[in-house]
């Protein structure tokens, strides 16, 4: 498997290599801006024909570390309309 880790101050910031966010962060770091948030992607698998990171880690000095892990990806799954309705009283406030 290829190594997908790239230094933040890389000049090899091709969109196909580092993605949009990676490109922006690399350019900010190269310009001398402080970029405190670090994101890493791991556990790449094929999902519906697309190679997808099933684990994403975000590290920030203010909020600490957040890890998001995907168990499975399914397409065209029925979703209840009520999930898109107005929030219940007191939810999300």
PDB file of C-alpha atoms in Angstrom:
ATOM      1  CA  UNK A   1       0.000   0.000   0.000  1.00  0.00           C
ATOM      2  CA  UNK A   2       1.221   3.468  -0.851  1.00  0.00           C
ATOM      3  CA  UNK A   3       2.114   5.979   1.866  1.00  0.00           C
ATOM      4  CA  UNK A   4      -0.542   8.715   2.059  1.00  0.00           C
ATOM      5  CA  UNK A   5       1.284  10.858   4.616  1.00  0.00           C
ATOM      6  CA  UNK A   6       2.575  14.193   3.338  1.00  0.00           C
ATOM      7  CA  UNK A   7       4.371  16.917   5.272  1.00  0.00           C
ATOM      8  CA  UNK A   8       2.167  19.939   5.914  1.00  0.00           C
ATOM      9  CA  UNK A   9       4.709  22.294   4.366  1.00  0.00           C
ATOM     10  CA  UNK A  10       4.906  20.272   1.142  1.00  0.00           C
ATOM     11  CA  UNK A  11       5.205  21.966  -2.225  1.00  0.00           C
ATOM     12  CA  UNK A  12       3.675  18.841  -3.811  1.00  0.00           C
ATOM     13  CA  UNK A  13       0.131  20.030  -3.132  1.00  0.00           C
ATOM     14  CA  UNK A  14      -1.560  18.601  -6.221  1.00  0.00           C
ATOM     15  CA  UNK A  15      -5.286  18.365  -5.614  1.00  0.00           C
ATOM     16  CA  UNK A  16      -5.290  14.665  -6.604  1.00  0.00           C
ATOM     17  CA  UNK A  17      -2.602  13.973  -3.981  1.00  0.00           C
ATOM     18  CA  UNK A  18      -3.639  15.956  -0.924  1.00  0.00           C
ATOM     19  CA  UNK A  19      -7.267  16.967  -1.559  1.00  0.00           C
ATOM     20  CA  UNK A  20      -8.764  20.425  -1.220  1.00  0.00           C
ATOM     21  CA  UNK A  21      -8.318  20.850   2.529  1.00  0.00           C
ATOM     22  CA  UNK A  22      -4.779  19.448   2.403  1.00  0.00           C
ATOM     23  CA  UNK A  23      -3.864  21.835  -0.395  1.00  0.00           C
ATOM     24  CA  UNK A  24      -5.197  24.836   1.541  1.00  0.00           C
ATOM     25  CA  UNK A  25      -3.398  23.821   4.741  1.00  0.00           C
ATOM     26  CA  UNK A  26      -0.147  23.200   2.858  1.00  0.00           C
ATOM     27  CA  UNK A  27      -0.295  26.622   1.225  1.00  0.00           C
ATOM     28  CA  UNK A  28      -1.070  28.323   4.545  1.00  0.00           C
ATOM     29  CA  UNK A  29       1.853  26.544   6.246  1.00  0.00           C
ATOM     30  CA  UNK A  30       4.198  27.409   3.355  1.00  0.00           C
ATOM     31  CA  UNK A  31       3.143  31.067   3.677  1.00  0.00           C
ATOM     32  CA  UNK A  32       4.112  31.054   7.359  1.00  0.00           C
ATOM     33  CA  UNK A  33       0.630  30.887   8.905  1.00  0.00           C
ATOM     34  CA  UNK A  34       0.156  28.787  12.042  1.00  0.00           C
ATOM     35  CA  UNK A  35      -1.981  25.738  11.219  1.00  0.00           C
ATOM     36  CA  UNK A  36      -2.808  24.073  14.535  1.00  0.00           C
ATOM     37  CA  UNK A  37      -5.368  21.540  13.327  1.00  0.00           C
ATOM     38  CA  UNK A  38      -4.030  18.193  12.136  1.00  0.00           C
ATOM     39  CA  UNK A  39      -6.202  15.719  10.243  1.00  0.00           C
ATOM     40  CA  UNK A  40      -5.194  12.206   9.345  1.00  0.00           C
ATOM     41  CA  UNK A  41      -6.988   9.484   7.434  1.00  0.00           C
ATOM     42  CA  UNK A  42      -6.474   5.755   7.877  1.00  0.00           C
ATOM     43  CA  UNK A  43      -7.996   2.338   7.232  1.00  0.00           C
ATOM     44  CA  UNK A  44      -8.692   2.849   3.525  1.00  0.00           C
ATOM     45  CA  UNK A  45     -11.136   0.330   2.002  1.00  0.00           C
ATOM     46  CA  UNK A  46     -13.160  -0.040  -1.165  1.00  0.00           C
ATOM     47  CA  UNK A  47     -16.753   1.096  -0.579  1.00  0.00           C
ATOM     48  CA  UNK A  48     -19.189   1.066  -3.479  1.00  0.00           C
ATOM     49  CA  UNK A  49     -16.262   1.352  -5.916  1.00  0.00           C
ATOM     50  CA  UNK A  50     -14.569   4.262  -4.123  1.00  0.00           C
ATOM     51  CA  UNK A  51     -11.465   3.964  -1.929  1.00  0.00           C
ATOM     52  CA  UNK A  52     -12.594   5.566   1.332  1.00  0.00           C
ATOM     53  CA  UNK A  53     -10.918   6.320   4.675  1.00  0.00           C
ATOM     54  CA  UNK A  54     -12.885   4.465   7.348  1.00  0.00           C
ATOM     55  CA  UNK A  55     -11.008   6.296  10.122  1.00  0.00           C
ATOM     56  CA  UNK A  56     -10.470  10.057  10.392  1.00  0.00           C
ATOM     57  CA  UNK A  57      -8.589  11.712  13.257  1.00  0.00           C
ATOM     58  CA  UNK A  58      -8.670  15.460  13.939  1.00  0.00           C
ATOM     59  CA  UNK A  59      -6.271  16.922  16.502  1.00  0.00           C
ATOM     60  CA  UNK A  60      -6.494  20.527  17.671  1.00  0.00           C
ATOM     61  CA  UNK A  61      -4.770  22.133  20.674  1.00  0.00           C
ATOM     62  CA  UNK A  62      -8.046  23.793  21.715  1.00  0.00           C
ATOM     63  CA  UNK A  63     -10.442  20.852  21.434  1.00  0.00           C
ATOM     64  CA  UNK A  64      -8.135  17.840  21.734  1.00  0.00           C
ATOM     65  CA  UNK A  65      -8.472  14.768  19.559  1.00  0.00           C
ATOM     66  CA  UNK A  66     -11.573  13.509  17.784  1.00  0.00           C
ATOM     67  CA  UNK A  67     -11.669  10.141  16.017  1.00  0.00           C
ATOM     68  CA  UNK A  68     -14.452   9.197  13.607  1.00  0.00           C
ATOM     69  CA  UNK A  69     -14.674   5.564  12.524  1.00  0.00           C
ATOM     70  CA  UNK A  70     -17.032   4.285   9.831  1.00  0.00           C
ATOM     71  CA  UNK A  71     -18.411   0.769  10.269  1.00  0.00           C
ATOM     72  CA  UNK A  72     -19.987   0.376   6.850  1.00  0.00           C
ATOM     73  CA  UNK A  73     -21.131   2.349   3.838  1.00  0.00           C
ATOM     74  CA  UNK A  74     -24.387   1.576   2.062  1.00  0.00           C
ATOM     75  CA  UNK A  75     -25.942   3.382  -0.866  1.00  0.00           C
ATOM     76  CA  UNK A  76     -29.595   4.100  -1.557  1.00  0.00           C
ATOM     77  CA  UNK A  77     -30.678   3.302   1.995  1.00  0.00           C
ATOM     78  CA  UNK A  78     -34.236   4.474   2.761  1.00  0.00           C
ATOM     79  CA  UNK A  79     -34.231   7.411   5.196  1.00  0.00           C
ATOM     80  CA  UNK A  80     -37.278   8.420   7.232  1.00  0.00           C
ATOM     81  CA  UNK A  81     -38.629  11.836   6.219  1.00  0.00           C
ATOM     82  CA  UNK A  82     -38.974  12.765   9.908  1.00  0.00           C
ATOM     83  CA  UNK A  83     -35.167  13.029  10.111  1.00  0.00           C
ATOM     84  CA  UNK A  84     -35.411  16.096   7.865  1.00  0.00           C
ATOM     85  CA  UNK A  85     -38.283  17.785   9.695  1.00  0.00           C
ATOM     86  CA  UNK A  86     -38.023  20.585  12.253  1.00  0.00           C
ATOM     87  CA  UNK A  87     -36.176  19.824  15.469  1.00  0.00           C
ATOM     88  CA  UNK A  88     -38.073  18.643  18.484  1.00  0.00           C
ATOM     89  CA  UNK A  89     -38.473  21.349  21.172  1.00  0.00           C
ATOM     90  CA  UNK A  90     -35.250  21.796  23.139  1.00  0.00           C
ATOM     91  CA  UNK A  91     -33.099  19.682  20.800  1.00  0.00           C
ATOM     92  CA  UNK A  92     -29.885  21.248  19.523  1.00  0.00           C
ATOM     93  CA  UNK A  93     -30.164  24.483  21.439  1.00  0.00           C
TER      94      UNK A  93
END
